[in-house]
CSV table of C-alpha atoms in Angstrom, one decimal:
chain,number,residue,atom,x,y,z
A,1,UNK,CA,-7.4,9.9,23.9
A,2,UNK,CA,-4.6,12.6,24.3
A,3,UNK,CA,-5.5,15.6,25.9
A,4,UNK,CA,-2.3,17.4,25.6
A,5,UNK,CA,-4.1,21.2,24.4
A,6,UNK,CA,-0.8,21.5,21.8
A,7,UNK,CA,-1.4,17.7,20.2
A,8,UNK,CA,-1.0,18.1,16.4
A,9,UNK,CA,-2.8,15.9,13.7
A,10,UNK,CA,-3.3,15.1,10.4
A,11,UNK,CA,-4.0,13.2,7.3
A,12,UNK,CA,-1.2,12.7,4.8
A,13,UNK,CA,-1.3,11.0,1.4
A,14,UNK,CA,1.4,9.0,-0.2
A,15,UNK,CA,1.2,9.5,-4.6
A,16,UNK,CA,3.4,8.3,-7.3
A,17,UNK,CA,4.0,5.8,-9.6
A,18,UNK,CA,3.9,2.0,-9.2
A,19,UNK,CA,6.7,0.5,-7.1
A,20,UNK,CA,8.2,4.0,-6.2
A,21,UNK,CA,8.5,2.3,-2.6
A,22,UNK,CA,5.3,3.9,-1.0
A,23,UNK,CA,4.5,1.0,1.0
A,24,UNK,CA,7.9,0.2,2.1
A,25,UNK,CA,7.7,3.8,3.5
A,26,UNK,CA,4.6,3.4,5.6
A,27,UNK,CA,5.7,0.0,7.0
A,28,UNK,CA,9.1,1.9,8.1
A,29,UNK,CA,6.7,4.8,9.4
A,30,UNK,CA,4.6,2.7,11.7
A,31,UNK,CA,6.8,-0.3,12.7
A,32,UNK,CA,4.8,-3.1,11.3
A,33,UNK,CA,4.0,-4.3,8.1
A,34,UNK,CA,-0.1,-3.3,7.3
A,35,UNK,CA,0.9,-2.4,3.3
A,36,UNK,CA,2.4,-5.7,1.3
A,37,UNK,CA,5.3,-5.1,-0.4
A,38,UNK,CA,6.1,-6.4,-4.1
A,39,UNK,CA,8.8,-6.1,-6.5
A,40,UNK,CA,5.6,-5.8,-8.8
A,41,UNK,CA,4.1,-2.5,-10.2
A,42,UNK,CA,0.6,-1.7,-9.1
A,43,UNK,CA,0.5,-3.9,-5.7
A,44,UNK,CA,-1.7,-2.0,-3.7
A,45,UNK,CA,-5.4,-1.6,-4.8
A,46,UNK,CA,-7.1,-0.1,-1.8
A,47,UNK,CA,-5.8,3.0,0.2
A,48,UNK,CA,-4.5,2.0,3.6
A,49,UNK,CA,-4.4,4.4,6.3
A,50,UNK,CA,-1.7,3.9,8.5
A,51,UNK,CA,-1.6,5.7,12.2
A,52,UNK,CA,1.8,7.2,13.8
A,53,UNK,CA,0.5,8.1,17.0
A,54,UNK,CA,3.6,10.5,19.4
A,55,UNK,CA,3.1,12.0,22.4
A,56,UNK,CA,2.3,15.5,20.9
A,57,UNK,CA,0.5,14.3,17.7
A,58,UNK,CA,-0.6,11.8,15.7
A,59,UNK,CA,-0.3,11.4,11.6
A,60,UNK,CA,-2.1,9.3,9.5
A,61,UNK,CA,-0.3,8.1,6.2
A,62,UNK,CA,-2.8,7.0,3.1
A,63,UNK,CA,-0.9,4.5,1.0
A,64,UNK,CA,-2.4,5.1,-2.2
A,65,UNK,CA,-2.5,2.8,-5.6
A,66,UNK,CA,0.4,3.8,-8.2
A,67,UNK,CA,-0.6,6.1,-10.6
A,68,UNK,CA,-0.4,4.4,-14.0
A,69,UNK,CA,-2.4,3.9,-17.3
A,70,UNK,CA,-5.5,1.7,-16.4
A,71,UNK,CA,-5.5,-1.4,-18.8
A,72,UNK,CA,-9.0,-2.6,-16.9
A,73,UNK,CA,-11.2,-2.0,-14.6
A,74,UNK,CA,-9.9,-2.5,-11.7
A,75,UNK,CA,-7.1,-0.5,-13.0
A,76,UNK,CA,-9.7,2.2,-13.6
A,77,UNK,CA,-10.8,1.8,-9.9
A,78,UNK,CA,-7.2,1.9,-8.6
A,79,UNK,CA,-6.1,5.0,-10.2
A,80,UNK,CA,-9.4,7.0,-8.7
A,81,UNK,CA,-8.5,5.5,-5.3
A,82,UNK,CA,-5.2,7.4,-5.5
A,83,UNK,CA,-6.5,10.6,-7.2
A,84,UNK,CA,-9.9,11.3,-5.0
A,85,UNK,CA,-7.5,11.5,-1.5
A,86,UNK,CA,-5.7,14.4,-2.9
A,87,UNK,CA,-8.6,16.5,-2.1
A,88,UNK,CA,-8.8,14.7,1.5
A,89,UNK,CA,-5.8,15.5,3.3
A,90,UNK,CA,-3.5,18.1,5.4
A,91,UNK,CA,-0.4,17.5,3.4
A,92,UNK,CA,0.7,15.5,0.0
A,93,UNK,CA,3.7,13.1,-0.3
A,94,UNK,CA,4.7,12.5,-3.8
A,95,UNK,CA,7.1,9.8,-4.0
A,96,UNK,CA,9.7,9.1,-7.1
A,97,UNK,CA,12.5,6.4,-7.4
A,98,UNK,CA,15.9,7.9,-7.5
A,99,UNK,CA,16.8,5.0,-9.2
A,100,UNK,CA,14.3,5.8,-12.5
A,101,UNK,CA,14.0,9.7,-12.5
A,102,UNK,CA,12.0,12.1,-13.8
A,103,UNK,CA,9.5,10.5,-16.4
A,104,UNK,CA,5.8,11.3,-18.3
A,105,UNK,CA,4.2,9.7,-15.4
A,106,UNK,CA,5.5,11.9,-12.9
A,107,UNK,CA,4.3,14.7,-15.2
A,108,UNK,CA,0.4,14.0,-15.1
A,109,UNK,CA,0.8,13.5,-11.2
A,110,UNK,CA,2.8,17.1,-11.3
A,111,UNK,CA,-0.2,18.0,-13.5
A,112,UNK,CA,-3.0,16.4,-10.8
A,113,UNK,CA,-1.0,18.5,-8.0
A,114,UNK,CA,-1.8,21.9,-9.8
A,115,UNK,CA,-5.0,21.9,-8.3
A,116,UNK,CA,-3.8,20.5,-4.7
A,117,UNK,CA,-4.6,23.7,-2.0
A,118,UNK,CA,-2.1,21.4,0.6
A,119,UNK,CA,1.6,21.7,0.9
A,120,UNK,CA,2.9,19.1,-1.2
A,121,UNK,CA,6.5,17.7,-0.5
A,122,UNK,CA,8.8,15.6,-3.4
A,123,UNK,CA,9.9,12.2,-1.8
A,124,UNK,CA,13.0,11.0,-3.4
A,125,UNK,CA,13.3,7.3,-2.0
A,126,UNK,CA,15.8,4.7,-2.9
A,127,UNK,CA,18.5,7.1,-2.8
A,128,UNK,CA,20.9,4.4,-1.8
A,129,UNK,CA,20.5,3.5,-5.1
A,130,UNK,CA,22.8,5.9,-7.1
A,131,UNK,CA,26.0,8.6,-6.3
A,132,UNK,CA,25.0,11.2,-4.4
A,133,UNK,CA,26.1,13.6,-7.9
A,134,UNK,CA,22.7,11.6,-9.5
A,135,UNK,CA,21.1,13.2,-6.2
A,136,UNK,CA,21.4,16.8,-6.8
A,137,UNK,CA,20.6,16.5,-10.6
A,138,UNK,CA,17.8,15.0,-10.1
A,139,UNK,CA,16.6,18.0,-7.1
A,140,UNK,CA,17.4,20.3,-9.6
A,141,UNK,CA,15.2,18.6,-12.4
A,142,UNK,CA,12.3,18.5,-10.0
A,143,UNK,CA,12.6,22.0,-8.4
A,144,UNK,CA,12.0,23.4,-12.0
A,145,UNK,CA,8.9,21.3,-12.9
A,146,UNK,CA,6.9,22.1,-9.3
A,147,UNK,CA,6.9,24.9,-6.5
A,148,UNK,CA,7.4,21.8,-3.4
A,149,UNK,CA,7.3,22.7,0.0
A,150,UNK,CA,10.6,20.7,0.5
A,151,UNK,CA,12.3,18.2,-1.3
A,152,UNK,CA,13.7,15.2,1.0
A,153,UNK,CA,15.6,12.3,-0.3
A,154,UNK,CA,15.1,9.1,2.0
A,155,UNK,CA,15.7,5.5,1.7
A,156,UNK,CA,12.6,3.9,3.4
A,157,UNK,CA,14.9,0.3,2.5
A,158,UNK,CA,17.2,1.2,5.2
A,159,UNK,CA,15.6,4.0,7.0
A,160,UNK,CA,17.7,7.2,5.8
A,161,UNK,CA,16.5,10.2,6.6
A,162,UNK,CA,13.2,8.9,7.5
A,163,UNK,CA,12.6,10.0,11.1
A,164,UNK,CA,13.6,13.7,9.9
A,165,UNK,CA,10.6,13.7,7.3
A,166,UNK,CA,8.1,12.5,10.3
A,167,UNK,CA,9.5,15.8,12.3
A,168,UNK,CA,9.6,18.1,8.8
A,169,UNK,CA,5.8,16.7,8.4
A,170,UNK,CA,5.1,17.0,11.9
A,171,UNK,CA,5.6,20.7,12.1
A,172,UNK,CA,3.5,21.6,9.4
A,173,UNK,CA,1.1,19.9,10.9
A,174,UNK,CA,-1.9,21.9,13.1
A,175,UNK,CA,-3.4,21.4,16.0
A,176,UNK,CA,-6.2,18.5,16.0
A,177,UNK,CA,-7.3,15.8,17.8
A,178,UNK,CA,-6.2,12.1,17.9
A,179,UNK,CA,-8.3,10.4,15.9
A,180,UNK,CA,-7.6,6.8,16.4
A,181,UNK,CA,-6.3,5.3,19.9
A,182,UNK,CA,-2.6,5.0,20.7
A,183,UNK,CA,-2.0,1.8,19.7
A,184,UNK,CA,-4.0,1.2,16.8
A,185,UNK,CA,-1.6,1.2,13.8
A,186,UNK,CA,-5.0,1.0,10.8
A,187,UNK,CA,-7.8,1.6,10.4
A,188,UNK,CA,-8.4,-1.9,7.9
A,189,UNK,CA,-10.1,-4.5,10.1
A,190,UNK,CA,-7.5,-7.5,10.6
A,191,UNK,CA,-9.4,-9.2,7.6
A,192,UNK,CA,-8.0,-7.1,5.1
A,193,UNK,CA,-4.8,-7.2,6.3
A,194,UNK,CA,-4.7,-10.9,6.2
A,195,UNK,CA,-5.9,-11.1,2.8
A,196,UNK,CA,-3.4,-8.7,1.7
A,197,UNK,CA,-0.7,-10.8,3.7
A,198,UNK,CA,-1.7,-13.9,1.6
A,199,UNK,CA,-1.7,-11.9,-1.6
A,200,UNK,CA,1.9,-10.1,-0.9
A,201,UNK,CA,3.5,-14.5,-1.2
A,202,UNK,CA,1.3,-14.9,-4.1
A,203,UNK,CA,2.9,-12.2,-5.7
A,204,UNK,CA,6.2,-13.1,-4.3
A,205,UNK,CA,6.4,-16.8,-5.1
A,206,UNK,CA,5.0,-17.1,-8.3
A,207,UNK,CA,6.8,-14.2,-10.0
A,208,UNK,CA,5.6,-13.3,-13.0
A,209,UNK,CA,4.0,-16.8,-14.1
A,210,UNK,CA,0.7,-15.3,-12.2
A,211,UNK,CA,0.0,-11.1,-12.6
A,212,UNK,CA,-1.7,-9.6,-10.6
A,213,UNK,CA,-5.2,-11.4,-11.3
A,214,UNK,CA,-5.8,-12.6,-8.3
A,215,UNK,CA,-7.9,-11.5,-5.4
A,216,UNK,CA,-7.7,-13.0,-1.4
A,217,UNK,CA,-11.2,-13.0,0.0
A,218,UNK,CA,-11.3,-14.3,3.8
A,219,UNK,CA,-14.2,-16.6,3.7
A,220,UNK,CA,-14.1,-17.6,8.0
A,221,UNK,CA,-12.1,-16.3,11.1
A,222,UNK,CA,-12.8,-18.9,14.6
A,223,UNK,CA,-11.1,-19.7,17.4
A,224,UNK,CA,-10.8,-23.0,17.9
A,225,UNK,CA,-10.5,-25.0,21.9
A,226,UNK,CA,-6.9,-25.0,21.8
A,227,UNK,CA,-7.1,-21.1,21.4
A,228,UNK,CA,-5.4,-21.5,17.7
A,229,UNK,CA,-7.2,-19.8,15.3
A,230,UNK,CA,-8.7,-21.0,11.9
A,231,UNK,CA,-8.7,-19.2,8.7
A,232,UNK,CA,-10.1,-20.2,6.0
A,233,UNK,CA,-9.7,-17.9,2.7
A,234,UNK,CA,-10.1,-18.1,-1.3
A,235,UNK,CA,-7.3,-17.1,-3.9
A,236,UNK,CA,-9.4,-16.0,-7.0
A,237,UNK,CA,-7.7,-15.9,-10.4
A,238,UNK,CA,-8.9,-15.7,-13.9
A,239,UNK,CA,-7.8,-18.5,-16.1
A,240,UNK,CA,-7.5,-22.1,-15.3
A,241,UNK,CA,-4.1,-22.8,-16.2
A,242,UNK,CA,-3.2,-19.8,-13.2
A,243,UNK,CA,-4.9,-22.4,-11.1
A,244,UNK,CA,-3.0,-25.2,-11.6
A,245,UNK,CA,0.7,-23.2,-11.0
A,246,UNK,CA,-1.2,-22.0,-7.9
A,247,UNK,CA,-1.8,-25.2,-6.4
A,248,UNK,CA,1.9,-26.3,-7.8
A,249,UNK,CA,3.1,-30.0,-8.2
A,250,UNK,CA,1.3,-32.3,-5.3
A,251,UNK,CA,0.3,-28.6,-3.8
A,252,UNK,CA,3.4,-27.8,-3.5
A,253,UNK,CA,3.3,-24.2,-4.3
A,254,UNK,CA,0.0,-23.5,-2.5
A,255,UNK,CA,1.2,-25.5,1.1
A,256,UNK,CA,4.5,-22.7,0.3
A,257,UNK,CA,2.5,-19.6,0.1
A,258,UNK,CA,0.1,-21.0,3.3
A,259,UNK,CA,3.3,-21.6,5.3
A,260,UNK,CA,5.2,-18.2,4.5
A,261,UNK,CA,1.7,-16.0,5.0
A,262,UNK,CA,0.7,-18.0,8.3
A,263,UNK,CA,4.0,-16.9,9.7
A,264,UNK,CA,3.4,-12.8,9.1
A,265,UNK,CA,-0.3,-13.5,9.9
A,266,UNK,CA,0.8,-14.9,13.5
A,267,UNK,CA,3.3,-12.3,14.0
A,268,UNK,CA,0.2,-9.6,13.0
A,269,UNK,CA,-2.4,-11.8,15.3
A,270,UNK,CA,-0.1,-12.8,17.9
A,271,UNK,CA,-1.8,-16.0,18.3
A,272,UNK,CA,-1.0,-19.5,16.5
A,273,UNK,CA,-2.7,-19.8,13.4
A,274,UNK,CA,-3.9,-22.7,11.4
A,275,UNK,CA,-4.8,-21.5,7.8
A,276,UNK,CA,-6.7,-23.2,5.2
A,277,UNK,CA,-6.7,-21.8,1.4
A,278,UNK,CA,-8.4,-22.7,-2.0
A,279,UNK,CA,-8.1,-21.4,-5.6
A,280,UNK,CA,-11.2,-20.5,-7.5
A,281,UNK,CA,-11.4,-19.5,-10.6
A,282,UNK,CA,-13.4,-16.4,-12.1
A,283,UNK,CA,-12.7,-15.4,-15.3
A,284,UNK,CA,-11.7,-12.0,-16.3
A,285,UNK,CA,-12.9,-10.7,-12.6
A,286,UNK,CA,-10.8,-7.6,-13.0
A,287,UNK,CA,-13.3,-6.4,-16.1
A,288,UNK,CA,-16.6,-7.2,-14.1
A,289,UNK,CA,-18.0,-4.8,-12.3
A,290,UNK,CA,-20.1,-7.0,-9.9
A,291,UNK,CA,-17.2,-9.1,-9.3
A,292,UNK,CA,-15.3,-6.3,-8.3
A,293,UNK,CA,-17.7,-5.1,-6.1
A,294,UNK,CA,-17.6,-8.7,-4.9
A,295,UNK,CA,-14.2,-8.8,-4.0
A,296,UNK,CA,-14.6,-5.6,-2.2
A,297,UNK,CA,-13.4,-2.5,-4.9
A,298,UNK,CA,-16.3,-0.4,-4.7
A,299,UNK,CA,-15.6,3.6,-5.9
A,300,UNK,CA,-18.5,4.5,-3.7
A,301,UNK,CA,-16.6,3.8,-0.3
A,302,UNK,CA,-13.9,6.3,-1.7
């Protein structure tokens, strides 16, 4: 652990709505992908701390759900994920696409913040998205609706401005100890990040014939004698018909999304991997509490 007497630390929280590019930020912050990425609304469903450790200080990002109107369940679960950690953390990052603007979603969040007793900073991500003129309207908009502690416009796509919100953050910051160890970049065990690596080519491959009903549970992790490992996991979806464009023609479509997540799974692992994956089905899952507890979405671990 750091025992530099001036280290700095802290939690920060990531908010706004779906596909605003939150997890594209954190995998730019820490170097590594722990948060899948989706061109999908609503990807992530858990939060997912990820650390920055420097050598004066140490910040660790929560990658929250979207904000949105729940339309089940675990919609309703997602949505208190991302509201409960406003309460938990040194500083607030609320995230909005330049490319969409200002819209009755951002106003409940603005709404949410009213009660926030942490500095809260606008995000304005995907600015290499429109003219810079589109820019300053939109800062204008925003510095009217909310008192920010800054407003920072970044591209976490292509890294603009990024490194100068980790310093910006990094000074507000107080001093703390290091919480996690230098090299540890979440604090998920490697089995959710797995699962979330399978779901992320699910999500990716099948467009929009399969929503976001499914679920990745990792059923077995072993090392085998030639030091590969095995891992054996589950895609659950709802209806059987989502089954059978799972599994693709001659399994064409599931060998794809086993080949494409082995690849970022190695990378994550740094070992070989040899991974095994079925499809069960369980209908409407995402309406059911016990099989959302199941699958690991349970309110009282938030």
């Amino acid at each position: 652990m750091n025992t530099n007497t001036n280290f700095k630390s802290g939690f920060i929280t990531i908010i706004g709505r779906p596909n605003v590019g939150k997890s594209t930020f954190m995998n730019r912050v820490i170097g590594q992908k722990i948060a899948i990425m989706s061109d999908k609304a609503q990807t992530t469903r858990n939060k997912i701390q990820g650390v920055l450790t420097t050598d004066d200080a140490q910040m660790v990002f929560i990658d929250t759900p979207g904000i949105h109107k729940p339309k089940h369940r675990l919609g309703d679960f997602m949505v208190n994920v991302a509201e409960n950690t406003l309460n938990e953390v040194d500083a607030v990052l609320f995230m909005i696409n330049a490319k969409e603007g200002y819209g009755r979603g951002d106003q409940y969040i603005m709404d949410l913040l009213q009660k926030v007793k942490s500095p809260v900073f606008l995000i304005i991500n995907k600015i290499d998205l429109i003219h810079p003129d589109e820019l300053f309207q939109l800062i204008v908009q925003y510095k009217d609706k909310y008192n920010f502690e800054e407003i920072i416009p970044i591209s976490a796509l292509e890294g603009n401005n990024v490194n100068h919100l980790v310093d910006v953050l990094k000074g507000h910051l107080e001093e703390g100890p290091q919480y996690y160890p230098a090299d540890q970049v979440t604090d998920h065990p490697e089995r959710f990040v797995i699962s979330e690596l399978i779901r992320e080519k699910v999500l990716h491959l099948t467009k929009e014939e399969v929503p976001h009903s499914i679920a990745v549970v990792i059923e077995n992790i072993e090392k085998r004698e030639n030091e590969k490992l095995l891992i054996q996991a589950i895609i659950v979806t709802e209806r059987s018909t989502q089954k059978g464009i799972l599994i693709g023609k001659q399994g064409s479509m599931l060998k794809n999304i086993g080949r494409n997540a082995r690849k970022d799974i190695e990378a994550l692992l740094g070992s070989k991997v040899y991974l095994e994956l079925w499809i069960k089905v369980k209908k409407d899952w995402r309406n059911k509490q016990s099989q959302l507890h199941e699958l690991g979405f349970r309110d009282d671990e938030y």
